[in-house]
mmCIF file of C-alpha atoms in Angstrom:
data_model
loop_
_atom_site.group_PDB
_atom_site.id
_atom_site.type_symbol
_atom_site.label_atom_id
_atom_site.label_comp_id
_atom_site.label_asym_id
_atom_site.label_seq_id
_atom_site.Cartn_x
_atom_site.Cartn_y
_atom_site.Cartn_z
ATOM 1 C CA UNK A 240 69.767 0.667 -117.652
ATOM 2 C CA UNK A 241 73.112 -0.871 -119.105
ATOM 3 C CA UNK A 242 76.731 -0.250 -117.156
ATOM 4 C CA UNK A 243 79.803 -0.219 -119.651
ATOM 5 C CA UNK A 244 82.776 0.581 -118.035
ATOM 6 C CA UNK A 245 86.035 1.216 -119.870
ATOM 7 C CA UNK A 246 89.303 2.444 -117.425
ATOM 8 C CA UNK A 247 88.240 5.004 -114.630
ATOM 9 C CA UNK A 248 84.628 5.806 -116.271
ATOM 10 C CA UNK A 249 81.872 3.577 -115.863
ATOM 11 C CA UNK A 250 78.920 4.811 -118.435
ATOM 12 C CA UNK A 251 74.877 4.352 -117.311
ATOM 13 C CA UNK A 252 73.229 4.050 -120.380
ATOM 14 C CA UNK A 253 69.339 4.879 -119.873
ATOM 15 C CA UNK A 254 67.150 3.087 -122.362
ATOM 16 C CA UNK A 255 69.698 2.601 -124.873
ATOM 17 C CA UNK A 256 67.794 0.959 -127.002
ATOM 18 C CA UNK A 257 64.510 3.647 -127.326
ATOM 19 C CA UNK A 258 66.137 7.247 -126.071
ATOM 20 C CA UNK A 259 69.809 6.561 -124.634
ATOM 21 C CA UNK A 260 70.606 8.908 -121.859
ATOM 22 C CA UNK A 261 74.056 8.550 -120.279
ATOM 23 C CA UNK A 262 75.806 9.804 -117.006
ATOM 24 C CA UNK A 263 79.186 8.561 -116.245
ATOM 25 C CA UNK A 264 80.793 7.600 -112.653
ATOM 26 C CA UNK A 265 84.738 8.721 -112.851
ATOM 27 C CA UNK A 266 86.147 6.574 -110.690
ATOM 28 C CA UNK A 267 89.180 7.962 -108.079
ATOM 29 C CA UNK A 268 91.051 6.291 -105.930
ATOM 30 C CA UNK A 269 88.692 6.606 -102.692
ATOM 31 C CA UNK A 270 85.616 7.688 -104.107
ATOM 32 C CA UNK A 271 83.620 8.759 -106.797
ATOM 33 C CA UNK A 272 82.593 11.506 -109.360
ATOM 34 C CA UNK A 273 79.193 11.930 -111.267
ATOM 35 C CA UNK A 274 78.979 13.848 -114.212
ATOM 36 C CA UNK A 275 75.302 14.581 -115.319
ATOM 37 C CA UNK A 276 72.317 12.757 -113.234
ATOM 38 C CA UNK A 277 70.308 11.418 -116.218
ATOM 39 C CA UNK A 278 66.557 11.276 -116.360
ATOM 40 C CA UNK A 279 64.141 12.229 -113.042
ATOM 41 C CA UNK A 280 63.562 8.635 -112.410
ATOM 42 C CA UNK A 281 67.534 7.567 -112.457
ATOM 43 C CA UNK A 282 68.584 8.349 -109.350
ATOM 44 C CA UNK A 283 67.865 5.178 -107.896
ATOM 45 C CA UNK A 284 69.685 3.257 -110.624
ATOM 46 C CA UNK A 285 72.778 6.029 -110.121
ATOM 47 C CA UNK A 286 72.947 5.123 -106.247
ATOM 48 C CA UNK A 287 72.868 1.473 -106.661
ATOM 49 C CA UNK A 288 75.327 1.667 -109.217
ATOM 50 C CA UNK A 289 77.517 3.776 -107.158
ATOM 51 C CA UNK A 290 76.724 1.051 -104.291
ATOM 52 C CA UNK A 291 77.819 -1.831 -106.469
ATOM 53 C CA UNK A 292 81.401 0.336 -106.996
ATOM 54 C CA UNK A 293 81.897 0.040 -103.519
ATOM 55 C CA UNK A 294 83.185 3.834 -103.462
ATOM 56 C CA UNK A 295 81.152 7.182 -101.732
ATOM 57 C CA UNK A 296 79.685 9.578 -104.248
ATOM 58 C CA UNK A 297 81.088 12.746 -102.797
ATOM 59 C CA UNK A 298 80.772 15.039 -106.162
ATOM 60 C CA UNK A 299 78.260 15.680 -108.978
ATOM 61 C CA UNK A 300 79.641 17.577 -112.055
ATOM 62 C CA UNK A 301 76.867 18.882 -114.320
ATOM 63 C CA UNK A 302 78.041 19.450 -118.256
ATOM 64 C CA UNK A 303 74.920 21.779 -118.548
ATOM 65 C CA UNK A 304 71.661 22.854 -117.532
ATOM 66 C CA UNK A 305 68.710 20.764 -120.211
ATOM 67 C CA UNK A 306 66.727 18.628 -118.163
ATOM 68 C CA UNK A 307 67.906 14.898 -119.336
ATOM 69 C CA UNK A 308 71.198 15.919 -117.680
ATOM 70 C CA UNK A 309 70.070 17.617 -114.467
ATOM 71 C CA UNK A 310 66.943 15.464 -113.947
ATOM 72 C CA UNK A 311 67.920 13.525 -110.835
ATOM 73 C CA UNK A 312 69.920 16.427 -109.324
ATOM 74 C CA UNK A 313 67.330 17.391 -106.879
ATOM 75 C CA UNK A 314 66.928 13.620 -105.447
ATOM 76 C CA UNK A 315 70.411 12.940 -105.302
ATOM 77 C CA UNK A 316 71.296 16.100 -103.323
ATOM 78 C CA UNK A 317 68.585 15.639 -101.000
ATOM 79 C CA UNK A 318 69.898 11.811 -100.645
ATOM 80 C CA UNK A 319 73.738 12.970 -100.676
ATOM 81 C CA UNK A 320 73.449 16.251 -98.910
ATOM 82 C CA UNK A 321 77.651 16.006 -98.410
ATOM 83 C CA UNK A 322 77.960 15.627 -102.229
ATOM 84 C CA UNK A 323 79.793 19.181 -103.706
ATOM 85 C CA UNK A 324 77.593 20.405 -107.367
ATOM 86 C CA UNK A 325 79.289 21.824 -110.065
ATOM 87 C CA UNK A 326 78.429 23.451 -113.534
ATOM 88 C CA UNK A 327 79.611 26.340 -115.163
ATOM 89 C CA UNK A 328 79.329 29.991 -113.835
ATOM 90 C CA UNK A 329 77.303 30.252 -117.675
ATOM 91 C CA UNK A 330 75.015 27.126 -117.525
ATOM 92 C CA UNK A 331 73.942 28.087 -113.510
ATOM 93 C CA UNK A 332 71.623 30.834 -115.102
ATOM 94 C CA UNK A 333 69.966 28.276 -117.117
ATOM 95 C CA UNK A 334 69.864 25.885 -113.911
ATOM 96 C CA UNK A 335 68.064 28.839 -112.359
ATOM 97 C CA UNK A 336 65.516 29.131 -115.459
ATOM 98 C CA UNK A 337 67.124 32.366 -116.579
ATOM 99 C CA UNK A 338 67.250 31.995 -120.706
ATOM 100 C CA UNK A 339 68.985 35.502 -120.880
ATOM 101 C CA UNK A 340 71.846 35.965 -123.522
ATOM 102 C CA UNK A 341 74.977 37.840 -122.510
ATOM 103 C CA UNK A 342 75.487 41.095 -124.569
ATOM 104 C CA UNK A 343 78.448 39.168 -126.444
ATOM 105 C CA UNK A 344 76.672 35.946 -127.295
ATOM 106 C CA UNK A 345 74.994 34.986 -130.527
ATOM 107 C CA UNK A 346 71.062 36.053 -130.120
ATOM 108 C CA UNK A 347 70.141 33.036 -131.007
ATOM 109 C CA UNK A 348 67.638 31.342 -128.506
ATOM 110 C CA UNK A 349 68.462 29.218 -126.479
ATOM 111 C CA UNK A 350 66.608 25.755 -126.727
ATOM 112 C CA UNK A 351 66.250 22.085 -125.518
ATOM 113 C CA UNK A 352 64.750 21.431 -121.783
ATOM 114 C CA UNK A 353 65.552 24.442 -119.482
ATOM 115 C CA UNK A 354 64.369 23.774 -116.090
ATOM 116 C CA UNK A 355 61.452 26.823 -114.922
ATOM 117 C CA UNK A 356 62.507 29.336 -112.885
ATOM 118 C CA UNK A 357 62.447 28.015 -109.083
ATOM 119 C CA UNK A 358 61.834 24.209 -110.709
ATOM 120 C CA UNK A 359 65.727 23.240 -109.669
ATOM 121 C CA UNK A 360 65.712 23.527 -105.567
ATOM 122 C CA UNK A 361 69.901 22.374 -105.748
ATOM 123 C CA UNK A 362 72.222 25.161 -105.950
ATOM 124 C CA UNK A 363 75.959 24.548 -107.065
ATOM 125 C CA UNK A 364 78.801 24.704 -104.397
ATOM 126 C CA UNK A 365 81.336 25.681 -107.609
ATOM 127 C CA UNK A 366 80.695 27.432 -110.304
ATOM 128 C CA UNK A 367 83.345 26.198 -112.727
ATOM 129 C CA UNK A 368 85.806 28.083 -115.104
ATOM 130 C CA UNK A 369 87.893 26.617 -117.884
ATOM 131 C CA UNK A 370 91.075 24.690 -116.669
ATOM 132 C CA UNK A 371 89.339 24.137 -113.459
ATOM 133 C CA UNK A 372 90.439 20.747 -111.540
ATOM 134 C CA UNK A 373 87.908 18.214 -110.319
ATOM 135 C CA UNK A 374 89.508 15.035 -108.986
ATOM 136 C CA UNK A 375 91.458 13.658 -111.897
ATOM 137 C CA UNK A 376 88.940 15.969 -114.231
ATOM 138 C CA UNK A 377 90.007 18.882 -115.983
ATOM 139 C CA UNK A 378 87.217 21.124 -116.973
ATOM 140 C CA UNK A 379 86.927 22.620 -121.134
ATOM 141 C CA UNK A 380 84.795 25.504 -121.965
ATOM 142 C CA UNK A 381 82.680 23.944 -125.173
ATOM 143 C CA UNK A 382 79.671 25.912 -125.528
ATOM 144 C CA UNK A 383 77.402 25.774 -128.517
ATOM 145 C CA UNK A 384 75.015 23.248 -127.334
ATOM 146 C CA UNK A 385 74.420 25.661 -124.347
ATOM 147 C CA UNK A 386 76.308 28.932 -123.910
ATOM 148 C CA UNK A 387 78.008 27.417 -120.793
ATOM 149 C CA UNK A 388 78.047 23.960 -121.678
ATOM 150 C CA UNK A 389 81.433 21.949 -120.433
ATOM 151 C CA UNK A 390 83.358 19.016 -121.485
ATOM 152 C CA UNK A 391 85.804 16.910 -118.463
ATOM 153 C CA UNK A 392 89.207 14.798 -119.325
ATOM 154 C CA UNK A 393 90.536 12.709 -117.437
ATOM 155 C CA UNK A 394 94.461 14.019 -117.213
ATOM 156 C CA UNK A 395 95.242 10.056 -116.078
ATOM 157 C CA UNK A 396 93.596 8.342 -119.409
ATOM 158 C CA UNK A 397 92.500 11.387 -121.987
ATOM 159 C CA UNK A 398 89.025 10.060 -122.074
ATOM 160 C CA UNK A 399 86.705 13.199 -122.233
ATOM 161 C CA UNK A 400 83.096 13.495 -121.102
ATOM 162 C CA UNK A 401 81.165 15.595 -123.807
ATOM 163 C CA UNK A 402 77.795 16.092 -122.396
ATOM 164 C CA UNK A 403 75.859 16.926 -126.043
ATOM 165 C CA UNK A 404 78.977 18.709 -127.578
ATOM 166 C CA UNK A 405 78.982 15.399 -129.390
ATOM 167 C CA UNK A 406 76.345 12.954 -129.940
ATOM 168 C CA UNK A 407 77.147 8.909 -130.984
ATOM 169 C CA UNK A 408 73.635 7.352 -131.166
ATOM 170 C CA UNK A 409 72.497 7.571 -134.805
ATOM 171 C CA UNK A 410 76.299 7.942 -136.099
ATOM 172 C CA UNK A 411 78.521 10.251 -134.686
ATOM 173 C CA UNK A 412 78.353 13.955 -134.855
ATOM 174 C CA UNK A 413 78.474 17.383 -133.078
ATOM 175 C CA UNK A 414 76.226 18.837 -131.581
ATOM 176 C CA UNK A 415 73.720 20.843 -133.946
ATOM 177 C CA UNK A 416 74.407 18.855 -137.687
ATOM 178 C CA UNK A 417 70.967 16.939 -137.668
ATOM 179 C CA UNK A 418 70.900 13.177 -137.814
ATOM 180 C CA UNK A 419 68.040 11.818 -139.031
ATOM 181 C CA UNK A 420 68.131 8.647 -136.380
ATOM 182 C CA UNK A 421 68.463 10.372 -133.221
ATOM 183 C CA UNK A 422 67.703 14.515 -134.221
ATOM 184 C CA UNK A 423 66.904 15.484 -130.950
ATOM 185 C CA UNK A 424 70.445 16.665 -129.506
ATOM 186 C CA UNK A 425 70.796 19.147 -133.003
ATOM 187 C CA UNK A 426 66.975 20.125 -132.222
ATOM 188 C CA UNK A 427 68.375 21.724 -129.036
ATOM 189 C CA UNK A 428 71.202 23.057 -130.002
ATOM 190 C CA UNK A 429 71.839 27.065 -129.133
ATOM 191 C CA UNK A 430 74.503 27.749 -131.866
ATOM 192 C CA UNK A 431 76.305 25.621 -134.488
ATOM 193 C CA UNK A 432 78.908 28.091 -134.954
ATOM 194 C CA UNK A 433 80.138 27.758 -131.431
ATOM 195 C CA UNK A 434 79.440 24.410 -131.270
ATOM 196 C CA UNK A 435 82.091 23.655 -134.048
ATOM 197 C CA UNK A 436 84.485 25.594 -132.564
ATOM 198 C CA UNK A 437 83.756 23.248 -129.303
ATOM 199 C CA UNK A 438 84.272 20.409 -131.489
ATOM 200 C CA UNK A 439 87.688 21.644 -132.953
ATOM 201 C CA UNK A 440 89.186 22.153 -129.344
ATOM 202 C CA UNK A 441 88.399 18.946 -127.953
ATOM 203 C CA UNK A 442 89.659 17.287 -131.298
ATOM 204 C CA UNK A 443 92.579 18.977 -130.071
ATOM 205 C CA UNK A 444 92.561 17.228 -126.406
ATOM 206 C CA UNK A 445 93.725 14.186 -128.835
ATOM 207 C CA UNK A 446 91.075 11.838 -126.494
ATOM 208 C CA UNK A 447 91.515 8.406 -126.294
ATOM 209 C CA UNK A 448 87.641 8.108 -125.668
ATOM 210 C CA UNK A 449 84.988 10.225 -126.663
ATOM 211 C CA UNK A 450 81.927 9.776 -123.781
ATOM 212 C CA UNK A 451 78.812 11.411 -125.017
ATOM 213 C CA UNK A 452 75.544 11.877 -123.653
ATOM 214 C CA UNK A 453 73.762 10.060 -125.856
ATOM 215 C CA UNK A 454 74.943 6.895 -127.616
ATOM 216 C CA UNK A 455 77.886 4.399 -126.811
ATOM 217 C CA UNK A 456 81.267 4.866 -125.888
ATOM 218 C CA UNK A 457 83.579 5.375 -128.767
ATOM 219 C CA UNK A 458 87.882 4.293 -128.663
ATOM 220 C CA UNK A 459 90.563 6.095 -129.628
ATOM 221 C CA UNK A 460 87.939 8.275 -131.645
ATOM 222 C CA UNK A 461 89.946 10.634 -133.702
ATOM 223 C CA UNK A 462 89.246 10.324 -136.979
ATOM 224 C CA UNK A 463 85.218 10.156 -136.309
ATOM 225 C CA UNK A 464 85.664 13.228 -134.681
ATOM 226 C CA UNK A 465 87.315 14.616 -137.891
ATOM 227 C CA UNK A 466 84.753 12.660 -139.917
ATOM 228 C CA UNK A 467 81.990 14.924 -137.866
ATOM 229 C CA UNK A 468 83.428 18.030 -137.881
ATOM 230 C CA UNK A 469 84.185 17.832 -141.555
ATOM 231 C CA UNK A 470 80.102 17.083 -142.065
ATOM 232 C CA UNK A 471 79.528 20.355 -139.643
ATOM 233 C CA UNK A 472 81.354 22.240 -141.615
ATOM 234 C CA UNK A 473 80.299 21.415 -144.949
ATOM 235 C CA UNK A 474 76.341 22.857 -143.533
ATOM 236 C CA UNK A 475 77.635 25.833 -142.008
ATOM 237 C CA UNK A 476 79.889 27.336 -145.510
#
C-alpha cells in the first residue's frame, strides 16, 4: 500500500502496481473522513494510516455498494463503533444484497461485486441525498456505475472523489467505455447512458483533482475529463 497525499486528501493506493484499489482520508481540521474502505484485508493499513495522521476517524463515506469499496466496512465499524456510515439512500439496497431496479431505472442488471444478502452486518447512520454536507464534502448524485453511486468535493479545494464514475489506471475514462489495460471497472458497470450523464455533471464541478477508485491522482484534470467523455460518447451514438 502507497500514501499520496495532495491538499486535504491523502489517497491509499492498494496494490497499485497489480489491481490498484484506492480509499481516500479527507482531512478536517480535528479529525478525519474515509471515503470507501478498500479491500477486506485493508483495514489494518486504513487505521495505521489514520494513526500516522495523528487525527480520529469519526466518519466513513461509502461512494457505493461493490465489494472493493465496502470490503473493510465491517472491521472498521466493529473497531470504530463511534464512526457515523454513509452511502446513498439508492446504493443501501445493494449494501443489503437487494439487486432490485426501481420502476424508473434502466432494466439493465446490475453488475460488479454486490455483497449477499445478510453478508454486510454494518448498517448506515445516513442515508445520503444529493447536496448533502459531510464535513467539508458535498455529496453529487452520479449513478451509472451503480444506480446510487455518489461522487464528494471538497467545497475548500474542488478536488472530487469519484468512486468508479471515473477510472485513471489504464488511461483515463468513465466508467463503462472499456479499456483494454484495466477493463474491470466498465465490466461492472450498470448503465453507460447514466454513467455519461455522471461524467458531464462532475465535468461541470470544474475539479481541480479528479480522485478515482482505481488509478492515480490526476491535477487540474479538465481536459482528460473532456478527452473521456468525448471517447464515451463516440460508443454510445
Amino acid at each position: 500500500m502507497k500514501v499520496f497525499k495532495e491538499g486535504f486528501i491523502h489517497q491509499l493506493n492498494f496494490y497499485p502496481t497489480l489491481f490498484p484499489v484506492s480509499c481516500y482520508f479527507v482531512e478536517e481540521k480535528n479529525e478525519l473522513t474515509l471515503v470507501d474502505t478498500a479491500l477486506p484485508n485493508s483495514y489494518k493499513s486504513i487505521i495505521d494510516t489514520a494513526q500516522k495522521i495523528g487525527k480520529p476517524l469519526t466518519r466513513i463515506v461509502l461512494t457505493h455498494a461493490h465489494g472493493d469499496h465496502i470490503g473493510s466496512l465491517d472491521k472498521l465499524k466493529e473497531m470504530l463503533p463511534d464512526a457515523m456510515v454513509y452511502i446513498s439512500k439508492r446504493d443501501e439496497r445493494l449494501l443489503r444484497g437487494d439487486r432490485s431496479l426501481d420502476e424508473n431505472e434502466n432494466k439493465t442488471p446490475i453488475k460488479g461485486g454486490v455483497p449477499k444478502p445478510g453478508e454486510i452486518k454494518t448498517q448506515p447512520d445516513v442515508l445520503l441525498q444529493e447536496g448533502d454536507r459531510i464535513g467539508s464534502l458535498k455529496a453529487i448524485s452520479t449513478p451509472g456505475h451503480t444506480p446510487g453511486s455518489m461522487s464528494f468535493i471538497d467545497e475548500r479545494t474542488k478536488a472530487i472523489i469519484t468512486g468508479d464514475a471515473f477510472q485513471t489506471r489504464g488511461g483515463v475514462s468513465v466508467s463503462g467505455h472499456m479499456q483494454v489495460l484495466f477493463p474491470f471497472p466498465a465490466m461492472a458497470t450498470w448503465n453507460k447512458e447514466d454513467a455519461l450523464k455522471s461524467a458531464i455533471k462532475i465535468k461541470n464541478q470544474n475539479p481541480s483533482l479528479l480522485a478515482v477508485g482505481h488509478g492515480k491522482m490526476v491535477k487540474q484534470p479538465g481536459s482528460i475529463i473532456e478527452l473521456a467523455i468525448s471517447k464515451l460518447e463516440k460508443t454510445i451514438s
